Amino acid sequence: MLSVIIITKDESEHIARCLKSVSWADEIIVLDSGSTDNTVSICKQFTPHVYETDWPGFGPQKQRALDKATGDWVLSIDSDEQITEELKIEIQQAINEDNIAGFEIPRLSSYCGRQIKHGGWWPDHVLRLFQRKAGLFTDDIVHERIIVDGPLKELQNPILHEAFINPTEVLHKVNSYSSLGAKKLFEKGKTTSFKMAILKGFWTFFRTYLLKMSFLDGAQGLMLAISNAEGTYYKYLKLLDLQNKRPKQ
């Protein structure tokens, strides 16, 4: 038995395509954290297992979804991702293998209409398919990971990831993820400066656009390098703001 787990918030642009791509699974678990659009009603068209909760961060929320799953195997996907027919067949074959605890899957992401093959975005293997009793999520509020106790293997067919549909979504995610990233660094006791925020942003652009060759992906490759740099710059700028607001000892 295979359970699919998904967390959502205001994902009406993506969620129907995501759910349709996994409608063949034995069980679909959705945890929504306060959507103000019609995400929840869309989800209820595909599964009865839709739960509305608060928002504790990505890791804890995905662990909540995992705790509700009952399948022997779990596929964790994001609401802006889709499973192709080829990957479906490969997954169905993979979960019958013996002595494997989990599978890493390549992810092919699109940025404003173009699939990105450079800039560190491909093949971007992610651990998403695992035996339920062998896996758990870290409690990171952002950039959480799945920890699996046992041997891993790689699948060949990719998850399709609609990372950014348009510039508006880019700006929204840059703002959201930079805030979460700053909070994560702050809680770990990290410090920064205005100069460091600028340098980190420039380095991110240089690494993405030149070292990882996102320039080969045309205009979208340049846009990706700029938005990556902005996300890094604002993450450290927001960390500086948190530092400055910290009560003096």
mmCIF file of C-alpha atoms in Angstrom:
data_model
loop_
_atom_site.group_PDB
_atom_site.id
_atom_site.type_symbol
_atom_site.label_atom_id
_atom_site.label_comp_id
_atom_site.label_asym_id
_atom_site.label_seq_id
_atom_site.Cartn_x
_atom_site.Cartn_y
_atom_site.Cartn_z
ATOM 1 C CA MET A 1 0.000 0.000 0.000
ATOM 2 C CA LEU A 2 1.273 3.461 -0.958
ATOM 3 C CA SER A 3 0.355 6.672 0.875
ATOM 4 C CA VAL A 4 0.968 10.101 -0.665
ATOM 5 C CA ILE A 5 1.450 13.018 1.747
ATOM 6 C CA ILE A 6 1.117 16.693 0.758
ATOM 7 C CA ILE A 7 1.096 19.941 2.757
ATOM 8 C CA THR A 8 -0.702 22.992 1.356
ATOM 9 C CA LYS A 9 -1.477 26.660 1.818
ATOM 10 C CA ASP A 10 -3.064 28.799 -0.909
ATOM 11 C CA GLU A 11 -2.027 26.401 -3.674
ATOM 12 C CA SER A 12 -5.068 26.603 -5.958
ATOM 13 C CA GLU A 13 -2.765 27.386 -8.915
ATOM 14 C CA HIS A 14 -1.016 24.004 -8.586
ATOM 15 C CA ILE A 15 -2.841 21.519 -6.404
ATOM 16 C CA ALA A 16 -5.321 20.001 -8.884
ATOM 17 C CA ARG A 17 -2.524 18.994 -11.277
ATOM 18 C CA CYS A 18 -0.548 17.562 -8.378
ATOM 19 C CA LEU A 19 -3.446 15.516 -6.998
ATOM 20 C CA LYS A 20 -4.511 14.273 -10.417
ATOM 21 C CA SER A 21 -0.972 12.968 -10.987
ATOM 22 C CA VAL A 22 -1.123 10.800 -7.822
ATOM 23 C CA SER A 23 -4.805 9.776 -7.976
ATOM 24 C CA TRP A 24 -3.689 6.179 -8.528
ATOM 25 C CA ALA A 25 -2.184 5.925 -5.003
ATOM 26 C CA ASP A 26 -3.941 3.884 -2.306
ATOM 27 C CA GLU A 27 -4.181 6.857 0.067
ATOM 28 C CA ILE A 28 -3.674 10.626 -0.197
ATOM 29 C CA ILE A 29 -3.136 12.690 2.973
ATOM 30 C CA VAL A 30 -3.364 16.508 2.748
ATOM 31 C CA LEU A 31 -2.560 18.917 5.588
ATOM 32 C CA ASP A 32 -3.609 22.503 4.928
ATOM 33 C CA SER A 33 -2.460 25.377 7.112
ATOM 34 C CA GLY A 34 -5.046 28.104 6.655
ATOM 35 C CA SER A 35 -5.634 28.509 2.937
ATOM 36 C CA THR A 36 -7.734 31.547 2.035
ATOM 37 C CA ASP A 37 -8.386 30.400 -1.540
ATOM 38 C CA ASN A 38 -10.199 27.239 -2.674
ATOM 39 C CA THR A 39 -7.282 24.854 -2.064
ATOM 40 C CA VAL A 40 -9.175 22.824 0.552
ATOM 41 C CA SER A 41 -12.277 22.362 -1.584
ATOM 42 C CA ILE A 42 -10.123 21.226 -4.516
ATOM 43 C CA CYS A 43 -8.322 18.707 -2.313
ATOM 44 C CA LYS A 44 -11.609 17.273 -1.047
ATOM 45 C CA GLN A 45 -12.520 16.391 -4.635
ATOM 46 C CA PHE A 46 -9.571 13.968 -4.702
ATOM 47 C CA THR A 47 -9.352 12.578 -1.158
ATOM 48 C CA PRO A 48 -11.398 12.424 2.067
ATOM 49 C CA HIS A 49 -8.199 12.726 4.100
ATOM 50 C CA VAL A 50 -7.912 16.530 4.219
ATOM 51 C CA TYR A 51 -6.964 18.122 7.534
ATOM 52 C CA GLU A 52 -6.772 21.816 8.483
ATOM 53 C CA THR A 53 -4.072 22.695 10.997
ATOM 54 C CA ASP A 54 -1.854 25.500 12.260
ATOM 55 C CA TRP A 55 1.613 26.118 10.805
ATOM 56 C CA PRO A 56 4.625 24.866 12.842
ATOM 57 C CA GLY A 57 7.141 24.947 9.952
ATOM 58 C CA PHE A 58 7.868 22.652 7.007
ATOM 59 C CA GLY A 59 9.551 19.798 8.868
ATOM 60 C CA PRO A 60 7.042 19.488 11.717
ATOM 61 C CA GLN A 61 4.090 19.853 9.327
ATOM 62 C CA LYS A 62 5.336 17.115 7.005
ATOM 63 C CA GLN A 63 5.938 14.880 10.018
ATOM 64 C CA ARG A 64 2.307 15.451 11.039
ATOM 65 C CA ALA A 65 1.231 14.306 7.579
ATOM 66 C CA LEU A 66 3.506 11.268 7.816
ATOM 67 C CA ASP A 67 2.007 10.370 11.195
ATOM 68 C CA LYS A 68 -1.437 10.187 9.565
ATOM 69 C CA ALA A 69 -0.298 7.883 6.740
ATOM 70 C CA THR A 70 -1.109 4.175 6.975
ATOM 71 C CA GLY A 71 0.628 2.772 3.893
ATOM 72 C CA ASP A 72 3.675 0.542 3.967
ATOM 73 C CA TRP A 73 5.350 3.037 1.639
ATOM 74 C CA VAL A 74 5.085 6.845 1.591
ATOM 75 C CA LEU A 75 5.568 9.266 -1.286
ATOM 76 C CA SER A 76 6.068 12.850 -0.101
ATOM 77 C CA ILE A 77 5.481 15.454 -2.779
ATOM 78 C CA ASP A 78 4.913 19.201 -2.771
ATOM 79 C CA SER A 79 1.768 20.817 -4.087
ATOM 80 C CA ASP A 80 3.643 22.307 -7.060
ATOM 81 C CA GLU A 81 5.007 18.916 -8.162
ATOM 82 C CA GLN A 82 3.596 16.206 -10.436
ATOM 83 C CA ILE A 83 4.257 12.505 -10.998
ATOM 84 C CA THR A 84 4.547 11.493 -14.657
ATOM 85 C CA GLU A 85 3.097 8.258 -16.015
ATOM 86 C CA GLU A 86 6.637 6.895 -16.465
ATOM 87 C CA LEU A 87 7.552 7.709 -12.862
ATOM 88 C CA LYS A 88 4.268 6.180 -11.633
ATOM 89 C CA ILE A 89 5.192 2.855 -13.250
ATOM 90 C CA GLU A 90 8.715 3.033 -11.851
ATOM 91 C CA ILE A 91 7.401 3.744 -8.338
ATOM 92 C CA GLN A 92 4.952 0.853 -8.509
ATOM 93 C CA GLN A 93 7.822 -1.453 -9.425
ATOM 94 C CA ALA A 94 10.218 0.048 -6.868
ATOM 95 C CA ILE A 95 8.034 -0.521 -3.807
ATOM 96 C CA ASN A 96 8.129 -4.258 -4.492
ATOM 97 C CA GLU A 97 11.906 -4.383 -4.119
ATOM 98 C CA ASP A 98 13.309 -6.107 -1.069
ATOM 99 C CA ASN A 99 15.895 -4.648 1.323
ATOM 100 C CA ILE A 100 15.512 -1.030 0.127
ATOM 101 C CA ALA A 101 14.341 1.588 2.650
ATOM 102 C CA GLY A 102 13.964 4.541 0.319
ATOM 103 C CA PHE A 103 14.412 5.975 -3.157
ATOM 104 C CA GLU A 104 15.849 9.282 -4.355
ATOM 105 C CA ILE A 105 14.082 10.742 -7.386
ATOM 106 C CA PRO A 106 15.471 13.327 -9.838
ATOM 107 C CA ARG A 107 13.456 16.540 -9.993
ATOM 108 C CA LEU A 108 13.033 18.603 -13.157
ATOM 109 C CA SER A 109 11.994 22.135 -12.221
ATOM 110 C CA SER A 110 10.489 24.859 -14.382
ATOM 111 C CA TYR A 111 11.043 28.595 -13.919
ATOM 112 C CA CYS A 112 8.516 30.965 -15.524
ATOM 113 C CA GLY A 113 7.682 28.521 -18.286
ATOM 114 C CA ARG A 114 11.080 26.954 -18.984
ATOM 115 C CA GLN A 115 12.486 23.706 -17.643
ATOM 116 C CA ILE A 116 15.866 24.481 -16.083
ATOM 117 C CA LYS A 117 18.769 22.130 -16.794
ATOM 118 C CA HIS A 118 21.582 24.198 -15.206
ATOM 119 C CA GLY A 119 22.200 26.487 -12.242
ATOM 120 C CA GLY A 120 22.324 23.539 -9.856
ATOM 121 C CA TRP A 121 18.692 22.647 -10.586
ATOM 122 C CA TRP A 122 19.204 19.398 -12.479
ATOM 123 C CA PRO A 123 19.122 16.491 -11.770
ATOM 124 C CA ASP A 124 18.450 17.603 -8.143
ATOM 125 C CA HIS A 125 17.885 14.169 -6.587
ATOM 126 C CA VAL A 126 15.456 14.309 -3.665
ATOM 127 C CA LEU A 127 14.535 11.551 -1.207
ATOM 128 C CA ARG A 128 10.753 11.296 -1.468
ATOM 129 C CA LEU A 129 9.780 7.617 -1.526
ATOM 130 C CA PHE A 130 10.442 5.550 1.592
ATOM 131 C CA GLN A 131 9.143 2.834 3.868
ATOM 132 C CA ARG A 132 6.873 4.511 6.409
ATOM 133 C CA LYS A 133 8.360 2.787 9.435
ATOM 134 C CA ALA A 134 11.920 3.612 8.339
ATOM 135 C CA GLY A 135 11.595 7.366 7.748
ATOM 136 C CA LEU A 136 10.983 10.644 9.546
ATOM 137 C CA PHE A 137 11.321 14.357 8.828
ATOM 138 C CA THR A 138 13.775 16.704 10.510
ATOM 139 C CA ASP A 139 12.137 19.487 12.525
ATOM 140 C CA ASP A 140 13.654 22.307 10.420
ATOM 141 C CA ILE A 141 11.179 25.095 9.734
ATOM 142 C CA VAL A 142 12.555 25.318 6.165
ATOM 143 C CA HIS A 143 14.762 23.090 3.988
ATOM 144 C CA GLU A 144 13.658 20.036 5.959
ATOM 145 C CA ARG A 145 15.031 16.596 5.123
ATOM 146 C CA ILE A 146 13.781 13.018 5.282
ATOM 147 C CA ILE A 147 15.967 10.726 7.358
ATOM 148 C CA VAL A 148 15.678 7.065 6.432
ATOM 149 C CA ASP A 149 17.131 4.141 8.347
ATOM 150 C CA GLY A 150 18.308 1.733 5.665
ATOM 151 C CA PRO A 151 19.770 1.478 2.155
ATOM 152 C CA LEU A 152 18.739 3.899 -0.580
ATOM 153 C CA LYS A 153 18.483 3.621 -4.348
ATOM 154 C CA GLU A 154 17.869 6.079 -7.199
ATOM 155 C CA LEU A 155 14.957 6.128 -9.644
ATOM 156 C CA GLN A 156 15.434 7.336 -13.211
ATOM 157 C CA ASN A 157 12.268 9.227 -14.184
ATOM 158 C CA PRO A 158 11.866 12.743 -12.759
ATOM 159 C CA ILE A 159 9.291 14.502 -10.638
ATOM 160 C CA LEU A 160 8.047 17.569 -12.532
ATOM 161 C CA HIS A 161 8.305 20.690 -10.371
ATOM 162 C CA GLU A 162 6.518 23.955 -11.225
ATOM 163 C CA ALA A 163 8.896 25.958 -9.056
ATOM 164 C CA PHE A 164 7.796 29.399 -10.234
ATOM 165 C CA ILE A 165 4.925 30.091 -12.636
ATOM 166 C CA ASN A 166 5.446 33.858 -12.978
ATOM 167 C CA PRO A 167 7.433 36.779 -11.493
ATOM 168 C CA THR A 168 4.720 37.446 -8.897
ATOM 169 C CA GLU A 169 5.195 33.953 -7.481
ATOM 170 C CA VAL A 170 8.973 34.431 -7.578
ATOM 171 C CA LEU A 171 8.725 37.558 -5.417
ATOM 172 C CA HIS A 172 6.301 35.896 -3.006
ATOM 173 C CA LYS A 173 8.545 32.856 -2.501
ATOM 174 C CA VAL A 174 11.731 34.941 -2.227
ATOM 175 C CA ASN A 175 10.093 36.922 0.573
ATOM 176 C CA SER A 176 8.675 33.865 2.347
ATOM 177 C CA TYR A 177 11.742 31.642 2.156
ATOM 178 C CA SER A 178 14.176 34.421 3.044
ATOM 179 C CA SER A 179 12.162 35.115 6.217
ATOM 180 C CA LEU A 180 12.136 31.440 7.192
ATOM 181 C CA GLY A 181 15.829 31.078 6.345
ATOM 182 C CA ALA A 182 16.725 34.096 8.472
ATOM 183 C CA LYS A 183 14.723 32.721 11.403
ATOM 184 C CA LYS A 184 16.460 29.346 11.080
ATOM 185 C CA LEU A 185 19.918 30.967 11.089
ATOM 186 C CA PHE A 186 18.965 33.206 14.018
ATOM 187 C CA GLU A 187 17.781 30.249 16.089
ATOM 188 C CA LYS A 188 21.110 28.549 15.415
ATOM 189 C CA GLY A 189 22.960 31.578 16.805
ATOM 190 C CA LYS A 190 24.341 32.745 13.444
ATOM 191 C CA THR A 191 25.271 36.406 12.973
ATOM 192 C CA THR A 192 25.879 38.627 9.956
ATOM 193 C CA SER A 193 26.461 42.196 8.793
ATOM 194 C CA PHE A 194 25.197 44.428 5.997
ATOM 195 C CA LYS A 195 28.462 43.897 4.123
ATOM 196 C CA MET A 196 28.114 40.126 4.503
ATOM 197 C CA ALA A 197 24.530 40.221 3.154
ATOM 198 C CA ILE A 198 25.754 42.014 0.014
ATOM 199 C CA LEU A 199 28.703 39.652 -0.459
ATOM 200 C CA LYS A 200 26.521 36.561 0.033
ATOM 201 C CA GLY A 201 24.073 37.856 -2.561
ATOM 202 C CA PHE A 202 26.807 38.578 -5.129
ATOM 203 C CA TRP A 203 28.406 35.175 -4.542
ATOM 204 C CA THR A 204 25.067 33.392 -5.033
ATOM 205 C CA PHE A 205 24.572 35.148 -8.371
ATOM 206 C CA PHE A 206 28.135 34.365 -9.511
ATOM 207 C CA ARG A 207 27.863 30.714 -8.497
ATOM 208 C CA THR A 208 24.421 30.184 -10.081
ATOM 209 C CA TYR A 209 24.913 32.116 -13.316
ATOM 210 C CA LEU A 210 28.565 31.372 -14.106
ATOM 211 C CA LEU A 211 29.907 28.431 -12.085
ATOM 212 C CA LYS A 212 26.704 26.391 -12.420
ATOM 213 C CA MET A 213 26.031 27.836 -15.881
ATOM 214 C CA SER A 214 22.428 28.961 -15.604
ATOM 215 C CA PHE A 215 23.261 31.317 -18.496
ATOM 216 C CA LEU A 216 22.726 28.254 -20.720
ATOM 217 C CA ASP A 217 19.020 28.432 -19.825
ATOM 218 C CA GLY A 218 18.557 31.797 -21.524
ATOM 219 C CA ALA A 219 16.519 34.624 -20.039
ATOM 220 C CA GLN A 220 15.006 32.351 -17.390
ATOM 221 C CA GLY A 221 18.510 31.309 -16.351
ATOM 222 C CA LEU A 222 19.398 34.948 -15.743
ATOM 223 C CA MET A 223 16.139 35.519 -13.873
ATOM 224 C CA LEU A 224 16.871 32.463 -11.735
ATOM 225 C CA ALA A 225 20.356 33.700 -10.823
ATOM 226 C CA ILE A 226 18.976 37.123 -9.889
ATOM 227 C CA SER A 227 16.160 35.717 -7.738
ATOM 228 C CA ASN A 228 18.558 33.293 -6.022
ATOM 229 C CA ALA A 229 20.848 36.239 -5.236
ATOM 230 C CA GLU A 230 17.912 38.303 -3.953
ATOM 231 C CA GLY A 231 16.752 35.447 -1.734
ATOM 232 C CA THR A 232 20.208 35.086 -0.200
ATOM 233 C CA TYR A 233 20.671 38.850 0.237
ATOM 234 C CA TYR A 234 17.315 39.298 1.951
ATOM 235 C CA LYS A 235 17.822 36.236 4.130
ATOM 236 C CA TYR A 236 20.964 37.740 5.620
ATOM 237 C CA LEU A 237 19.472 41.236 5.728
ATOM 238 C CA LYS A 238 16.532 39.851 7.711
ATOM 239 C CA LEU A 239 18.963 37.983 9.961
ATOM 240 C CA LEU A 240 20.683 41.325 10.626
ATOM 241 C CA ASP A 241 17.314 42.834 11.507
ATOM 242 C CA LEU A 242 16.649 40.000 13.976
ATOM 243 C CA GLN A 243 20.097 40.564 15.500
ATOM 244 C CA ASN A 244 19.415 44.249 15.971
ATOM 245 C CA LYS A 245 16.089 43.521 17.669
ATOM 246 C CA ARG A 246 17.628 41.023 20.086
ATOM 247 C CA PRO A 247 17.440 42.320 23.689
ATOM 248 C CA LYS A 248 20.774 43.611 24.943
ATOM 249 C CA GLN A 249 22.380 41.520 27.645
#
